[in-house]
Tab-separated table of C-alpha atoms in Angstrom:
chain	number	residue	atom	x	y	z
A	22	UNK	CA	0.000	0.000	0.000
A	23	UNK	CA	2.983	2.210	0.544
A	24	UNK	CA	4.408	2.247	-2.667
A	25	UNK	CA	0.850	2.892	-4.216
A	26	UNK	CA	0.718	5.998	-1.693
A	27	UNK	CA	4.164	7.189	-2.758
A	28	UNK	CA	3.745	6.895	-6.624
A	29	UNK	CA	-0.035	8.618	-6.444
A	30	UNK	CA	1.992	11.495	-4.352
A	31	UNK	CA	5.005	11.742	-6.879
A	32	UNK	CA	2.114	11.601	-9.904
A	33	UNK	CA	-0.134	14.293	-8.102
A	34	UNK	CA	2.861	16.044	-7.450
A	35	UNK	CA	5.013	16.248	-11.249
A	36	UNK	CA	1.013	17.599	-12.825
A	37	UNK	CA	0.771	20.054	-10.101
A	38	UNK	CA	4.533	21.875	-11.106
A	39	UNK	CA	3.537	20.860	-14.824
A	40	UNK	CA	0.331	22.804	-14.369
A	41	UNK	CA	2.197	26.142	-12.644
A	42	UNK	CA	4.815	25.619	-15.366
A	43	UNK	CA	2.153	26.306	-17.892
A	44	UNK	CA	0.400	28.967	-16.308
A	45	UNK	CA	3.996	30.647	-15.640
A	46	UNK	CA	4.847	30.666	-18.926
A	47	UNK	CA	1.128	31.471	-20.039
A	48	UNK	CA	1.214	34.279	-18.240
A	49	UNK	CA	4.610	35.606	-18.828
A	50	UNK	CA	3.645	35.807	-22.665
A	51	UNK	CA	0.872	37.653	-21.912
A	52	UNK	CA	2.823	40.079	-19.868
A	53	UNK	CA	5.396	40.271	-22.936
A	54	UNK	CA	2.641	40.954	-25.378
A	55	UNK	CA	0.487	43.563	-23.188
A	56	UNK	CA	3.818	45.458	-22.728
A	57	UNK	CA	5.477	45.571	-26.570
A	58	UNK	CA	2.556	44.535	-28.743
A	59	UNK	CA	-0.107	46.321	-26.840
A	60	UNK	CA	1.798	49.086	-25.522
A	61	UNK	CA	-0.589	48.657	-22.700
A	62	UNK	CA	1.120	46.272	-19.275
A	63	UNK	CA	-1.018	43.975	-17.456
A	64	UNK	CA	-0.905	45.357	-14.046
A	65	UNK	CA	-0.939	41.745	-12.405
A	66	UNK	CA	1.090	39.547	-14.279
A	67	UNK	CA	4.361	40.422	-13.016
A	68	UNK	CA	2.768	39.570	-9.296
A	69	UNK	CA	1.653	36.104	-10.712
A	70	UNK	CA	5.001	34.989	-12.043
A	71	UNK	CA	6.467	36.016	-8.975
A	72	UNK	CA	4.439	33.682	-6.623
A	73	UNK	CA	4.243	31.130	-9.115
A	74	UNK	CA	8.182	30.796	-9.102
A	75	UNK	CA	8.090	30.681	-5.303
A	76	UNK	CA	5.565	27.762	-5.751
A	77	UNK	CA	7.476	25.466	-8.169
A	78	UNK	CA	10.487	26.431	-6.319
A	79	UNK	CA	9.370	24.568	-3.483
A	80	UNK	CA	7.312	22.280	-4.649
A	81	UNK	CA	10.380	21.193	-7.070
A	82	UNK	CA	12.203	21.121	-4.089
A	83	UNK	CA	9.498	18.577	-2.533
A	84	UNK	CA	9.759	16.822	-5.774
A	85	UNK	CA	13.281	16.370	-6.355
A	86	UNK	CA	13.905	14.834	-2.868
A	87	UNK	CA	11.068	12.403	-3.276
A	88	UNK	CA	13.114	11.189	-6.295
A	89	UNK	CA	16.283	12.010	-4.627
A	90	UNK	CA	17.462	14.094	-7.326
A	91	UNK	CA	18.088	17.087	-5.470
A	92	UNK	CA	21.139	18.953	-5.140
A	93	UNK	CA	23.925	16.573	-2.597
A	94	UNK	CA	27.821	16.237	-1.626
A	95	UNK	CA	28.042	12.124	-1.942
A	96	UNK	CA	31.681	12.371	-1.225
A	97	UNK	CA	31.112	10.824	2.273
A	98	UNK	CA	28.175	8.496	1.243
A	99	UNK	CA	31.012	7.242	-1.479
A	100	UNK	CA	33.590	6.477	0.463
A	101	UNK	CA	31.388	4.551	2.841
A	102	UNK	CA	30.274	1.010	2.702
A	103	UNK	CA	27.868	-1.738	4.314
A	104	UNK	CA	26.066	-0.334	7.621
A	105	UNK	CA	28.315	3.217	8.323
A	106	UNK	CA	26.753	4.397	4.945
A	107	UNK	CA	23.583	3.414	5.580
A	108	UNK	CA	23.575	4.732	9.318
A	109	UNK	CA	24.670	8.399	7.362
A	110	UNK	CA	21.779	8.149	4.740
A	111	UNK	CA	19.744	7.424	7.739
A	112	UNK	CA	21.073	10.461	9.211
A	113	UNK	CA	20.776	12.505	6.429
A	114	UNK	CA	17.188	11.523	5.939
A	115	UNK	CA	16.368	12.680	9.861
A	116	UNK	CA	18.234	15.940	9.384
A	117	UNK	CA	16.106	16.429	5.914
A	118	UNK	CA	12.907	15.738	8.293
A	119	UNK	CA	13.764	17.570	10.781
A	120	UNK	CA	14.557	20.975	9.349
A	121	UNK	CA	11.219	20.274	7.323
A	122	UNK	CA	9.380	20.249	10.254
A	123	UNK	CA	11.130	22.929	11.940
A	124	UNK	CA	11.449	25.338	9.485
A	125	UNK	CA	8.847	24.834	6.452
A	126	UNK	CA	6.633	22.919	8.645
A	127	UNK	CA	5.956	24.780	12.030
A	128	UNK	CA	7.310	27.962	11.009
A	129	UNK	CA	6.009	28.554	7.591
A	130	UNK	CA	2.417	27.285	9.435
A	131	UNK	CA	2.964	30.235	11.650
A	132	UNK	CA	4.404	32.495	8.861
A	133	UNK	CA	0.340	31.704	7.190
A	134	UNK	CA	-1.612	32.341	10.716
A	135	UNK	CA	0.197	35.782	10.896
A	136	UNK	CA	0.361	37.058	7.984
A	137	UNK	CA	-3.459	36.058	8.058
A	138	UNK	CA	-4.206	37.243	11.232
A	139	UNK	CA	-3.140	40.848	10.234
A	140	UNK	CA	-4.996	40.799	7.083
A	141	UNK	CA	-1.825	41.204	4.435
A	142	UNK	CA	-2.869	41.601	1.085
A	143	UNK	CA	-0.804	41.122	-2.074
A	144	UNK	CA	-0.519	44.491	-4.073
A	145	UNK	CA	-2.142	43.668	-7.724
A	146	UNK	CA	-4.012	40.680	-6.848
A	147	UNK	CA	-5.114	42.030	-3.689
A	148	UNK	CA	-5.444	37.744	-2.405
A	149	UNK	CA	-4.461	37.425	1.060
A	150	UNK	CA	-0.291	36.523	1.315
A	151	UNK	CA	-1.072	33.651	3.825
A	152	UNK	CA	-2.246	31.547	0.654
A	153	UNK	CA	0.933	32.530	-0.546
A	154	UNK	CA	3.040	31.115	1.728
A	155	UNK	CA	0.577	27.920	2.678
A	156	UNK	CA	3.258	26.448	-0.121
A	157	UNK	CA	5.902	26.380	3.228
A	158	UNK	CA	3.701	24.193	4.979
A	159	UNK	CA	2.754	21.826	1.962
A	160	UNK	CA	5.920	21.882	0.937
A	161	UNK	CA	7.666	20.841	4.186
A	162	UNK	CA	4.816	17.715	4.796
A	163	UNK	CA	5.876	16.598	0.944
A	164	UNK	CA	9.860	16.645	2.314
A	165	UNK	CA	8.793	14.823	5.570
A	166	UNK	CA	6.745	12.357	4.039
A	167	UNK	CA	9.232	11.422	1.387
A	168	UNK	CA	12.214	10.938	4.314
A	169	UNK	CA	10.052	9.208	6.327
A	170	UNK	CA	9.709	6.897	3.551
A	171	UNK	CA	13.584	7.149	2.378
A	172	UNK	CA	14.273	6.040	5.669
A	173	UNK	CA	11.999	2.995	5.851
A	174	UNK	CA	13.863	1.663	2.319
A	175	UNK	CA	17.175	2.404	4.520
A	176	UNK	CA	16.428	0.774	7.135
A	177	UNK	CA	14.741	-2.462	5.574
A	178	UNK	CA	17.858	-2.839	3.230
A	179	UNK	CA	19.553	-3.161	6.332
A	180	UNK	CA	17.606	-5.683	8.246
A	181	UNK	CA	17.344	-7.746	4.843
A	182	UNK	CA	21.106	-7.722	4.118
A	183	UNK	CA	22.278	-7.537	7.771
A	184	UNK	CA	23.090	-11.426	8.079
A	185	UNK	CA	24.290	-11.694	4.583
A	186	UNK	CA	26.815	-9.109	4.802
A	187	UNK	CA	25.801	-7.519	1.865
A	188	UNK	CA	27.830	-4.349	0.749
A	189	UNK	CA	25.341	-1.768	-1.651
């Protein structure tokens, strides 16, 4: 059931930055053509493209660490073998969950309530910023789910190849 819950959130997941892709780029055309063709620039546009980049930033970022394609110095993982490298990929995967809870989870939840609670609207749009930044939040659950489950393969490698002696 897992691995059906894991490939449903990767698939939701690569159509949701595929859809703000296309509306990015949708909407950046329109802002080139209002402004040279038009002679006339769409007063909300630039706004848009700004918190759309903010949301496939992160979300990307979910993405590429559920794939574990995201940005990483393997020199230590490379030089390591049999349970030392697994005990720092487990390590790696805790401080990736913790600093997702910390700091996307609980403090981009609190960045929302305030920025909520006082009413902040954007500019041009004139939506409230707490939907905004509710992309901290998502984002941070996406990073801690996919560690959680990072860790899990880690970890059952380990007890599977433990009495074999297995080196990855």
């Amino acid at each position: 059931m897992i691995p059906t819950i894991r490939a449903t959130v990767e698939r939701v997941l690569e159509w949701t930055l595929v859809v703000l892709m296309s509306v990015m780029v949708v909407n950046v055309l329109w802002q080139v053509a209002t402004r040279f063709l038009l002679k006339n620039p769409s007063s909300y546009t630039e706004e848009v493209a700004r918190y759309l980049l903010v949301w496939v930033g992160l979300l990307g970022a979910s993405y590429a660490a559920g794939k574990r394609i995201h940005l990483s110095i393997d020199l230590l993982p490379e030089k390591l073998e049999g349970r030392r490298r697994h005990l720092l990929l487990l390590f790696v995967e805790a401080c990736i969950f913790v600093f997702a809870m910390l700091v996307l989870v609980i403090g981009g939840a609190s960045l929302v309530r305030l920025t909520l609670s006082l009413g902040q609207t954007s500019a041009a749009l004139q939506v409230p910023i707490g939907y905004v930044y509710l992309v901290l939040p998502v984002s941070g659950l996406l990073m801690m789910f996919f560690a959680a489950l990072h860790a899990a393969d880690v970890l059952r490698w380990m007890r599977s190849n433990a009495d074999r002696g297995v080196v990855p």
